[in-house]
Tab-separated table of C-alpha atoms in Angstrom:
chain	number	residue	atom	x	y	z
A	7	MET	CA	-16.231	-22.552	9.978
A	8	ALA	CA	-13.454	-24.786	11.169
A	9	ASP	CA	-10.384	-25.532	9.122
A	10	THR	CA	-10.612	-28.657	7.019
A	11	GLU	CA	-7.239	-29.710	8.050
A	12	HIS	CA	-8.581	-30.520	11.433
A	13	THR	CA	-12.323	-31.140	11.129
A	14	GLY	CA	-13.138	-31.791	7.595
A	15	ASP	CA	-16.015	-29.108	7.740
A	16	ARG	CA	-18.102	-29.757	4.452
A	17	ALA	CA	-18.178	-25.935	3.872
A	18	TRP	CA	-14.412	-25.915	3.124
A	19	ARG	CA	-13.742	-29.600	2.455
A	20	THR	CA	-10.981	-30.111	-0.185
A	21	LYS	CA	-8.176	-32.661	-0.882
A	22	GLY	CA	-4.954	-32.134	1.043
A	23	TRP	CA	-2.887	-31.402	-2.049
A	24	LEU	CA	-5.317	-28.942	-3.365
A	25	ARG	CA	-4.928	-26.724	-0.288
A	26	ASN	CA	-1.475	-25.887	-1.500
A	27	VAL	CA	-2.383	-24.799	-4.977
A	28	PRO	CA	-3.380	-21.180	-4.043
A	29	LEU	CA	-0.108	-20.722	-2.293
A	30	LEU	CA	1.999	-22.147	-5.177
A	31	VAL	CA	0.042	-19.935	-7.571
A	32	CYS	CA	0.761	-16.861	-5.421
A	33	LEU	CA	4.507	-17.696	-5.352
A	34	ALA	CA	4.631	-18.363	-9.067
A	35	LEU	CA	2.958	-14.976	-9.797
A	36	TYR	CA	5.371	-13.161	-7.337
A	37	PHE	CA	8.401	-14.702	-8.933
A	38	PHE	CA	7.031	-14.054	-12.456
A	39	ASN	CA	6.763	-10.425	-11.676
A	40	ALA	CA	10.364	-10.535	-10.422
A	41	TYR	CA	11.391	-12.059	-13.643
A	42	ALA	CA	9.489	-9.408	-15.761
A	43	ILE	CA	11.286	-6.781	-13.721
A	44	TYR	CA	14.574	-8.444	-14.352
A	45	LYS	CA	14.093	-8.785	-17.963
A	46	HIS	CA	12.559	-5.440	-18.925
A	47	SER	CA	13.831	-2.935	-16.284
A	48	VAL	CA	16.052	-0.071	-17.445
A	49	ASN	CA	18.506	1.667	-15.198
A	50	VAL	CA	17.085	5.128	-15.593
A	51	PRO	CA	14.871	7.025	-12.978
A	52	PHE	CA	11.229	7.617	-14.091
A	53	TRP	CA	8.930	10.576	-13.561
A	54	ASP	CA	8.895	11.562	-9.907
A	55	ASP	CA	12.057	9.485	-9.122
A	56	TRP	CA	14.123	12.373	-10.556
A	57	ALA	CA	13.144	14.470	-7.673
A	58	MET	CA	15.619	12.429	-5.497
A	59	PHE	CA	18.443	14.430	-7.350
A	60	GLY	CA	16.809	17.717	-6.292
A	61	GLY	CA	16.575	19.546	-2.978
A	62	GLY	CA	20.118	20.888	-3.151
A	63	ALA	CA	23.304	19.744	-1.290
A	64	ASN	CA	24.509	16.261	-2.356
A	65	HIS	CA	21.205	14.414	-2.334
A	66	PRO	CA	20.682	11.527	-2.443
A	67	ALA	CA	24.324	10.892	-1.513
A	68	SER	CA	23.926	12.860	1.707
A	69	LEU	CA	21.323	12.668	4.477
A	70	ASP	CA	19.872	15.462	6.531
A	71	LEU	CA	16.613	16.063	8.441
A	72	SER	CA	15.567	19.029	6.157
A	73	TRP	CA	15.740	16.781	3.156
A	74	LEU	CA	13.932	13.913	4.810
A	75	HIS	CA	11.130	16.190	5.967
A	76	ALA	CA	10.834	18.097	2.686
A	77	GLN	CA	7.496	17.927	0.854
A	78	HIS	CA	7.058	15.918	-2.284
A	79	ASN	CA	3.649	16.972	-3.815
A	80	GLU	CA	1.406	16.472	-0.797
A	81	HIS	CA	3.699	13.719	0.874
A	82	ARG	CA	6.495	13.603	3.070
A	83	ILE	CA	8.432	10.493	2.088
A	84	ALA	CA	11.103	10.300	4.646
A	85	THR	CA	11.241	6.419	4.783
A	86	TYR	CA	11.742	6.240	0.983
A	87	LYS	CA	14.384	8.897	0.907
A	88	PHE	CA	16.242	7.042	3.632
A	89	LEU	CA	16.301	3.833	1.515
A	90	VAL	CA	17.302	5.716	-1.658
A	91	TRP	CA	20.269	7.238	0.309
A	92	LEU	CA	21.149	3.731	1.532
A	93	GLN	CA	21.029	2.275	-1.852
A	94	PHE	CA	23.078	5.218	-3.229
A	95	LYS	CA	25.810	4.314	-0.606
A	96	ILE	CA	25.785	0.713	-1.869
A	97	ASN	CA	25.433	1.089	-5.793
A	98	GLY	CA	24.896	4.644	-6.695
A	99	TRP	CA	21.146	3.967	-6.617
A	100	ASN	CA	20.909	1.449	-9.350
A	101	TYR	CA	17.183	1.545	-10.526
A	102	THR	CA	16.795	-2.020	-11.173
A	103	GLY	CA	18.066	-2.797	-7.771
A	104	SER	CA	15.650	-0.294	-6.330
A	105	LEU	CA	12.764	-2.185	-8.137
A	106	PHE	CA	13.815	-5.483	-6.719
A	107	LEU	CA	13.979	-3.935	-3.223
A	108	SER	CA	10.419	-2.602	-3.712
A	109	LEU	CA	9.144	-5.897	-4.827
A	110	ALA	CA	10.728	-7.519	-1.787
A	111	ILE	CA	8.971	-5.161	0.569
A	112	PHE	CA	5.765	-5.612	-1.357
A	113	GLY	CA	6.179	-9.306	-0.711
A	114	LEU	CA	6.821	-8.605	2.972
A	115	LEU	CA	3.581	-6.423	3.287
A	116	LEU	CA	1.568	-9.050	1.503
A	117	GLY	CA	2.738	-11.773	3.695
A	118	TYR	CA	2.034	-9.653	6.877
A	119	LEU	CA	-1.507	-8.901	5.468
A	120	VAL	CA	-2.121	-12.586	4.992
A	121	ARG	CA	-0.823	-13.231	8.401
A	122	LEU	CA	-3.068	-10.591	9.845
A	123	VAL	CA	-6.133	-11.876	8.150
A	124	HIS	CA	-5.481	-15.327	9.512
A	125	LYS	CA	-4.918	-14.013	12.920
A	126	ILE	CA	-8.127	-12.082	12.853
A	127	ILE	CA	-10.212	-15.129	11.511
A	128	PRO	CA	-8.129	-18.195	12.163
A	129	ASP	CA	-11.150	-20.482	11.278
A	130	LEU	CA	-10.942	-19.358	7.726
A	131	PRO	CA	-8.526	-21.790	5.901
A	132	LEU	CA	-5.298	-20.349	4.755
A	133	TRP	CA	-5.937	-21.824	1.238
A	134	VAL	CA	-9.016	-19.520	0.933
A	135	VAL	CA	-7.015	-16.494	1.963
A	136	PHE	CA	-4.362	-17.405	-0.676
A	137	SER	CA	-6.971	-17.875	-3.309
A	138	PHE	CA	-8.008	-14.178	-2.979
A	139	THR	CA	-4.284	-13.168	-2.575
A	140	ILE	CA	-3.658	-14.252	-6.131
A	141	PHE	CA	-5.595	-11.200	-7.379
A	142	LEU	CA	-3.165	-8.890	-5.448
A	143	LEU	CA	-0.346	-10.267	-7.460
A	144	SER	CA	-1.998	-9.398	-10.801
A	145	PRO	CA	-0.040	-7.295	-13.269
A	146	ILE	CA	-2.927	-4.898	-12.860
A	147	ASN	CA	-0.563	-3.479	-10.180
A	148	TRP	CA	2.421	-3.351	-12.497
A	149	PHE	CA	3.008	0.410	-11.907
A	150	SER	CA	3.843	-0.215	-8.386
A	151	HIS	CA	6.379	-2.893	-9.329
A	152	PHE	CA	7.965	-0.893	-12.132
A	153	THR	CA	8.303	2.524	-10.548
A	154	ALA	CA	10.736	3.009	-7.683
A	155	MET	CA	8.889	5.826	-6.016
A	156	GLN	CA	5.877	3.403	-5.361
A	157	LEU	CA	8.156	1.943	-2.723
A	158	ALA	CA	6.765	4.737	-0.510
A	159	PHE	CA	3.230	3.246	-0.861
A	160	HIS	CA	4.568	-0.227	0.025
A	161	LEU	CA	6.069	1.251	3.276
A	162	TYR	CA	2.956	3.147	4.069
A	163	LEU	CA	0.852	-0.036	3.850
A	164	LEU	CA	3.316	-2.170	5.748
A	165	PHE	CA	3.676	0.263	8.611
A	166	PHE	CA	-0.140	0.808	8.687
A	167	PHE	CA	-0.688	-3.080	9.020
A	168	ILE	CA	1.964	-3.304	11.804
A	169	ALA	CA	0.713	-0.380	13.716
A	170	CYS	CA	-3.031	-1.531	13.580
A	171	ASP	CA	-1.891	-5.050	14.506
A	172	CYS	CA	0.078	-3.953	17.574
A	173	LEU	CA	-2.282	-1.150	18.613
A	174	PHE	CA	-5.175	-3.497	19.060
A	175	ASP	CA	-3.248	-6.450	20.428
A	176	ASP	CA	-5.194	-8.179	23.061
A	177	ARG	CA	-2.446	-8.086	25.670
A	178	GLN	CA	-2.107	-4.360	25.591
A	179	ARG	CA	1.477	-4.438	26.687
A	180	TYR	CA	3.743	-1.403	26.469
A	181	ARG	CA	6.088	-3.195	24.054
A	182	GLU	CA	3.414	-3.748	21.442
A	183	LEU	CA	2.134	-0.155	21.845
A	184	LEU	CA	5.661	1.245	21.412
A	185	ILE	CA	5.972	-0.771	18.292
A	186	ALA	CA	2.661	0.476	17.116
A	187	GLY	CA	3.779	4.079	17.945
A	188	VAL	CA	7.010	3.856	15.923
A	189	ALA	CA	5.148	2.110	13.050
A	190	MET	CA	2.582	4.987	13.023
A	191	VAL	CA	5.254	7.614	12.766
A	192	LEU	CA	6.961	5.746	9.960
A	193	CYS	CA	3.508	5.313	8.213
A	194	ILE	CA	2.938	9.141	8.515
A	195	TYR	CA	6.365	9.805	6.992
A	196	SER	CA	5.878	7.376	4.018
A	197	THR	CA	2.964	9.088	2.355
A	198	ALA	CA	0.279	11.716	3.066
A	199	GLY	CA	-2.142	8.609	3.365
A	200	GLY	CA	-0.301	7.668	6.327
A	201	VAL	CA	-1.582	10.851	8.170
A	202	VAL	CA	-5.184	10.021	7.255
A	203	THR	CA	-4.983	6.395	8.257
A	204	SER	CA	-3.206	7.245	11.450
A	205	LEU	CA	-5.800	9.810	12.440
A	206	VAL	CA	-8.423	6.925	11.958
A	207	MET	CA	-6.217	4.602	14.046
A	208	VAL	CA	-5.790	7.161	16.974
A	209	GLY	CA	-9.664	7.862	16.864
A	210	ALA	CA	-10.530	4.227	16.888
A	211	PHE	CA	-7.944	3.542	19.707
A	212	SER	CA	-9.458	6.358	21.874
A	213	ILE	CA	-12.853	4.656	21.642
A	214	PHE	CA	-11.320	1.166	22.300
A	215	LYS	CA	-9.442	2.447	25.327
A	216	GLY	CA	-12.436	4.464	26.606
A	217	VAL	CA	-14.566	1.180	26.533
A	218	ARG	CA	-11.700	-0.651	28.316
A	219	ILE	CA	-11.237	2.110	30.898
A	220	HIS	CA	-15.034	2.136	31.624
A	221	ARG	CA	-14.975	-1.641	32.084
A	222	ALA	CA	-11.691	-2.047	33.922
A	223	ALA	CA	-11.271	-2.557	37.603
A	224	ARG	CA	-10.056	0.520	39.488
A	225	GLU	CA	-6.387	-0.609	39.671
A	226	ASP	CA	-6.233	-1.115	35.853
A	227	ARG	CA	-7.792	2.095	34.840
A	228	THR	CA	-4.658	4.168	35.340
A	229	ARG	CA	-2.593	1.727	33.228
A	230	GLU	CA	-5.195	1.923	30.504
A	231	PHE	CA	-5.325	5.640	30.722
A	232	PHE	CA	-1.595	6.184	30.509
A	233	GLN	CA	-1.315	3.782	27.527
A	234	TRP	CA	-3.886	5.861	25.603
A	235	LEU	CA	-1.865	9.004	26.629
A	236	LEU	CA	1.287	7.302	25.244
A	237	ILE	CA	-0.253	6.719	21.788
A	238	LEU	CA	-1.933	10.093	21.735
A	239	GLY	CA	1.398	11.780	22.554
A	240	ILE	CA	3.423	9.924	19.920
A	241	ALA	CA	0.795	10.493	17.235
A	242	GLY	CA	0.382	14.161	18.245
A	243	ALA	CA	3.972	14.900	18.006
A	244	ALA	CA	4.211	13.238	14.527
A	245	PHE	CA	1.071	15.055	13.270
A	246	ALA	CA	2.528	18.416	14.544
A	247	SER	CA	5.963	17.869	12.953
A	248	TRP	CA	4.430	16.730	9.710
A	249	ILE	CA	2.149	19.800	9.241
A	250	ILE	CA	5.018	22.203	9.952
A	251	GLY	CA	5.707	23.987	6.663
A	252	TYR	CA	3.147	22.112	4.678
A	253	VAL	CA	1.973	23.839	1.568
A	254	LYS	CA	-0.784	22.559	-0.826
A	255	PRO	CA	0.875	21.919	-4.184
A	256	TRP	CA	0.004	24.768	-6.543
A	257	HIS	CA	-0.816	22.512	-9.495
A	258	HIS	CA	-3.477	20.492	-7.738
A	259	PRO	CA	-7.161	21.391	-8.172
A	260	ALA	CA	-9.346	22.693	-5.451
A	261	LEU	CA	-10.560	20.003	-2.835
A	262	VAL	CA	-13.739	18.287	-3.675
A	263	TYR	CA	-15.759	17.660	-0.493
A	264	PRO	CA	-17.869	14.672	0.437
A	265	TYR	CA	-21.220	16.362	0.216
A	266	THR	CA	-20.718	16.619	-3.530
A	267	LEU	CA	-21.708	13.836	-6.159
A	268	GLN	CA	-18.314	14.411	-7.932
A	269	PHE	CA	-16.555	13.147	-4.807
A	270	TRP	CA	-18.603	9.982	-4.537
A	271	ILE	CA	-18.339	9.164	-8.187
A	272	TYR	CA	-14.604	9.447	-7.885
A	273	LEU	CA	-14.433	7.506	-4.707
A	274	VAL	CA	-16.432	4.515	-5.753
A	275	ASN	CA	-14.506	4.206	-9.042
A	276	LEU	CA	-11.208	4.303	-7.122
A	277	ILE	CA	-12.393	1.595	-4.796
A	278	SER	CA	-13.557	-0.549	-7.643
A	279	ILE	CA	-9.928	-0.748	-8.954
A	280	GLY	CA	-9.180	-3.036	-5.982
A	281	PHE	CA	-11.785	-5.454	-7.400
A	282	GLY	CA	-10.348	-5.458	-10.891
A	283	PHE	CA	-12.455	-2.833	-12.626
A	284	MET	CA	-10.403	-0.348	-14.557
A	285	SER	CA	-13.155	1.114	-16.583
A	286	VAL	CA	-15.242	4.062	-15.222
A	287	SER	CA	-18.705	2.826	-13.984
A	288	PHE	CA	-20.651	4.322	-11.157
A	289	GLY	CA	-22.778	1.235	-10.765
A	290	LEU	CA	-19.837	-1.196	-10.381
A	291	GLY	CA	-18.170	1.352	-8.130
A	292	VAL	CA	-21.249	1.349	-5.793
A	293	LEU	CA	-21.354	-2.399	-5.792
A	294	CYS	CA	-17.674	-2.724	-4.807
A	295	PHE	CA	-18.214	0.014	-2.069
A	296	LEU	CA	-21.116	-2.071	-0.715
A	297	ILE	CA	-18.987	-5.227	-0.663
A	298	VAL	CA	-16.491	-3.386	1.496
A	299	ILE	CA	-18.837	-1.464	3.810
A	300	ILE	CA	-21.785	-3.976	4.463
A	301	PRO	CA	-19.969	-6.537	6.592
A	302	ILE	CA	-18.413	-3.822	8.896
A	303	CYS	CA	-21.749	-1.996	9.296
A	304	ALA	CA	-23.588	-5.323	9.880
A	305	GLU	CA	-20.850	-6.519	12.465
A	306	ILE	CA	-20.866	-3.216	14.352
A	307	TRP	CA	-24.673	-3.340	14.536
A	308	LYS	CA	-24.755	-6.899	15.588
A	309	GLN	CA	-21.977	-6.564	18.239
A	310	ARG	CA	-22.743	-2.992	19.400
A	311	HIS	CA	-20.354	-2.295	22.313
A	312	ASN	CA	-18.956	-5.912	22.413
A	313	LEU	CA	-16.670	-5.723	19.438
A	314	SER	CA	-13.687	-8.149	20.057
A	315	ARG	CA	-10.187	-6.804	19.573
A	316	LEU	CA	-9.945	-8.905	16.458
A	317	SER	CA	-13.042	-7.115	15.072
A	318	TRP	CA	-11.402	-3.849	15.975
A	319	LYS	CA	-8.458	-4.735	13.803
A	320	ALA	CA	-10.454	-5.694	10.801
A	321	LYS	CA	-12.725	-2.644	11.076
A	322	VAL	CA	-9.809	-0.263	11.458
A	323	LEU	CA	-7.884	-1.719	8.626
A	324	THR	CA	-10.932	-1.222	6.380
A	325	LEU	CA	-11.775	2.327	7.603
A	326	GLY	CA	-8.084	3.458	7.369
A	327	LEU	CA	-7.929	2.377	3.679
A	328	LEU	CA	-11.265	4.001	2.876
A	329	ALA	CA	-10.160	7.180	4.671
A	330	ASN	CA	-7.068	7.311	2.461
A	331	ALA	CA	-9.180	6.604	-0.601
A	332	ALA	CA	-11.559	9.462	0.485
A	333	SER	CA	-8.643	11.911	0.986
A	334	THR	CA	-7.343	10.957	-2.423
A	335	SER	CA	-10.796	11.587	-3.845
A	336	MET	CA	-10.894	15.046	-2.194
A	337	GLY	CA	-7.655	15.922	-3.597
A	338	ARG	CA	-7.834	14.503	-7.131
A	339	ALA	CA	-11.551	14.459	-8.085
A	340	GLY	CA	-10.956	17.798	-9.606
A	341	PHE	CA	-8.874	16.186	-12.275
A	342	GLY	CA	-11.963	14.334	-13.451
A	343	VAL	CA	-13.233	10.838	-12.841
A	344	GLY	CA	-10.986	9.192	-15.350
A	345	GLN	CA	-8.090	10.013	-13.040
A	346	ALA	CA	-9.513	7.619	-10.461
A	347	LYS	CA	-8.400	4.670	-12.658
A	348	SER	CA	-4.750	5.804	-12.598
A	349	ASP	CA	-2.439	2.820	-12.429
A	350	ARG	CA	-0.488	4.481	-9.461
A	351	TYR	CA	-3.485	4.159	-7.318
A	352	VAL	CA	-4.155	0.457	-7.665
A	353	GLU	CA	-2.066	-0.662	-4.720
A	354	LEU	CA	-3.923	1.754	-2.362
A	355	VAL	CA	-7.200	-0.029	-2.726
A	356	LEU	CA	-6.084	-3.709	-3.677
A	357	PRO	CA	-5.845	-4.754	-0.002
A	358	LEU	CA	-9.583	-3.822	0.480
A	359	LEU	CA	-10.352	-7.119	-1.459
A	360	LEU	CA	-8.523	-9.413	1.054
A	361	ILE	CA	-9.727	-7.415	4.070
A	362	SER	CA	-13.281	-7.486	2.873
A	363	VAL	CA	-13.031	-11.332	2.706
A	364	CYS	CA	-11.965	-11.135	6.296
A	365	ASN	CA	-14.890	-8.953	7.328
A	366	TRP	CA	-17.429	-11.233	5.698
A	367	ALA	CA	-15.886	-14.236	7.161
A	368	LEU	CA	-16.113	-12.583	10.597
A	369	LEU	CA	-19.723	-11.510	10.005
A	370	LEU	CA	-20.774	-15.167	8.937
A	371	ARG	CA	-18.529	-17.035	11.077
A	372	HIS	CA	-21.385	-18.852	12.850
A	373	GLN	CA	-23.053	-19.593	9.483
A	374	ARG	CA	-20.355	-21.684	7.862
A	375	ARG	CA	-22.056	-22.750	4.710
A	376	VAL	CA	-23.497	-19.260	3.973
A	377	CYS	CA	-19.972	-17.931	4.491
A	378	ALA	CA	-18.533	-20.312	2.104
A	379	ALA	CA	-21.153	-19.594	-0.594
A	380	VAL	CA	-20.629	-15.774	-0.169
A	381	LEU	CA	-16.881	-16.110	-0.613
A	382	TRP	CA	-17.088	-18.486	-3.513
A	383	VAL	CA	-19.533	-16.005	-5.258
A	384	LEU	CA	-17.031	-13.099	-4.469
A	385	TRP	CA	-13.976	-15.168	-5.716
A	386	ILE	CA	-15.839	-16.092	-9.025
A	387	CYS	CA	-16.765	-12.397	-9.548
A	388	CYS	CA	-13.138	-11.416	-8.883
A	389	ALA	CA	-12.069	-14.097	-11.326
A	390	VAL	CA	-14.283	-12.539	-14.025
A	391	SER	CA	-13.198	-8.979	-13.240
A	392	PHE	CA	-9.582	-9.820	-13.231
A	393	ALA	CA	-9.816	-12.012	-16.262
A	394	ARG	CA	-8.046	-9.491	-18.616
A	395	LYS	CA	-5.681	-8.296	-16.048
A	396	TRP	CA	-2.940	-10.988	-16.476
A	397	ASP	CA	-1.069	-9.488	-19.435
A	398	PHE	CA	2.542	-9.422	-18.169
A	399	GLY	CA	3.427	-8.000	-21.571
A	400	VAL	CA	2.769	-4.597	-19.967
A	401	TYR	CA	6.299	-4.653	-18.541
A	402	LYS	CA	7.678	-5.001	-22.086
A	403	THR	CA	5.457	-2.268	-23.494
A	404	VAL	CA	6.526	0.157	-20.806
A	405	SER	CA	10.159	-0.751	-21.142
A	406	ALA	CA	10.272	0.510	-24.602
A	407	GLY	CA	9.644	4.006	-23.415
A	408	ARG	CA	12.246	3.489	-20.585
A	409	LEU	CA	14.798	2.407	-23.210
A	410	GLU	CA	14.123	5.563	-25.261
A	411	GLY	CA	14.578	7.644	-22.200
A	412	ARG	CA	17.800	5.827	-21.494
A	413	GLN	CA	19.110	6.727	-24.913
A	414	CYS	CA	18.018	10.407	-24.455
A	415	VAL	CA	20.024	10.539	-21.150
A	416	ASN	CA	23.033	9.018	-22.858
A	417	ALA	CA	22.789	11.453	-25.664
A	418	TYR	CA	22.706	14.372	-23.092
A	419	TYR	CA	25.788	13.198	-21.437
A	420	ARG	CA	27.550	12.885	-24.810
A	421	GLY	CA	26.659	16.365	-25.700
A	422	THR	CA	24.577	15.344	-28.667
A	423	GLY	CA	20.979	15.704	-27.250
A	424	ASP	CA	19.070	18.077	-24.886
A	425	ASP	CA	17.429	17.485	-21.480
A	426	LEU	CA	14.069	16.869	-22.767
A	427	CYS	CA	13.218	13.074	-22.432
A	428	PRO	CA	9.385	12.948	-22.516
A	429	THR	CA	9.149	9.090	-21.998
A	430	ILE	CA	10.723	9.265	-18.574
A	431	SER	CA	9.984	12.879	-17.426
A	432	PRO	CA	7.393	15.585	-18.141
A	433	PHE	CA	9.952	18.413	-17.182
A	434	PRO	CA	13.510	19.308	-18.358
A	435	LEU	CA	16.075	17.226	-16.631
A	436	ALA	CA	19.230	19.250	-16.968
A	437	ALA	CA	19.577	19.994	-13.149
A	438	TYR	CA	18.900	16.483	-12.084
A	439	LEU	CA	21.306	14.982	-14.761
A	440	GLU	CA	24.096	17.410	-13.661
A	441	GLN	CA	23.530	16.323	-9.990
A	442	ALA	CA	23.673	12.662	-11.104
A	443	LYS	CA	26.882	13.363	-12.987
A	444	ARG	CA	28.376	15.366	-10.090
A	445	LEU	CA	27.685	12.473	-7.584
A	446	ASN	CA	28.661	9.813	-10.072
A	447	ALA	CA	25.233	8.091	-9.714
A	448	SER	CA	24.573	4.674	-11.351
A	449	VAL	CA	22.624	6.340	-14.122
A	450	TYR	CA	25.636	8.458	-15.155
A	451	ARG	CA	28.082	5.464	-14.753
A	452	GLU	CA	25.994	3.478	-17.149
A	453	ALA	CA	25.944	6.367	-19.736
A	454	LYS	CA	29.707	6.613	-19.580
A	455	ILE	CA	29.903	2.798	-20.154
A	456	ALA	CA	27.608	3.178	-23.135
A	457	ASP	CA	29.598	6.005	-24.479
A	458	SER	CA	32.835	4.024	-24.033
A	459	ASP	CA	31.365	1.093	-25.794
A	460	GLN	CA	30.225	3.270	-28.701
A	461	SER	CA	33.663	4.864	-29.198
A	462	LYS	CA	35.322	1.442	-29.569
């Protein structure tokens, strides 16, 4: 399956200028999302974002370990809190600026994922990879681009990709392993999903190192063993510190375990979001799950104990994201299967589409025409499932509620309204609004400007 740029393989033959079209479409979609944010964003925190003004002290104007380590729902979001603190020092945490920072990091993680896929299967032309990346830029993922707290999910994915890339690097140098260790810690302290995916990475790395130790010459075994201990020590310390003081959120339902049908119905419906299906369907969910799982099972069966380090990366990326989806299903299935289609979960499963393309390309790398046919069928199916997921008007629709919330906040600061602003928060905001006022946060500054303009 050689790249047409070099060999003109008929399986991927296309005109030179056409190879640039998918990349240009990706760039256009990315910047169109940026334009929609610029046009419709409102400088007021939304839903979970208000929690940044909680926790006592002067947060987010001040920084301390207890605040960074503090639990938010089931997550510890230290990396996100650090960036909020940094933005507060710069501009009082302007919400629109935060959304642009979030989009920039999303672009970074998307670029890293494309690079990683190309590294794993370099024979797959980049234009094919970008053809599938188009779907990851659909406004189906609007919630992640229009809610600042979703930056935590961007960071989780980015650090997961970096950790997996460096952990299974073929050179197995200490520099890459240390980068992997640091990225793993940051992944763990971005969202609770980082704990689950890091457990998968450590487990896979233990098997990976066990195979290398068994096959290594005597003089290399000690080095391989100590590298394994290094990663185990870093991850173990991060897991131990993360679990200290952890409490299951009281408002969450009881866990739903994998031996129940309820778990699997939720899981496959969650996975199918990544393939563009937002309606509840067990059949379509199972189909999407099979698209994800078949190539890795087939490749493992085919290679047995001879998986290449590139195959390790692809498999661990898949299993890590599936493990996160499974843990989400355990914790959320009690809310009902409809909750599996929540907009906030889209980003957690969208990368499975591109990684599945990578896995199918790996499995069929010696059957070029079959591989091309499979990927073309998959692309056409995605084009159909995403056909109605290109309405950028969703930003304008959501913005109306944010504007109403902005007016509610302004009324509170003028003393003409209360702290109940249902379009931007499900709970009373008095404590958070007073903290924002005391710290002279951006949301309060804007309210003062609006009040000043109204009095003129």
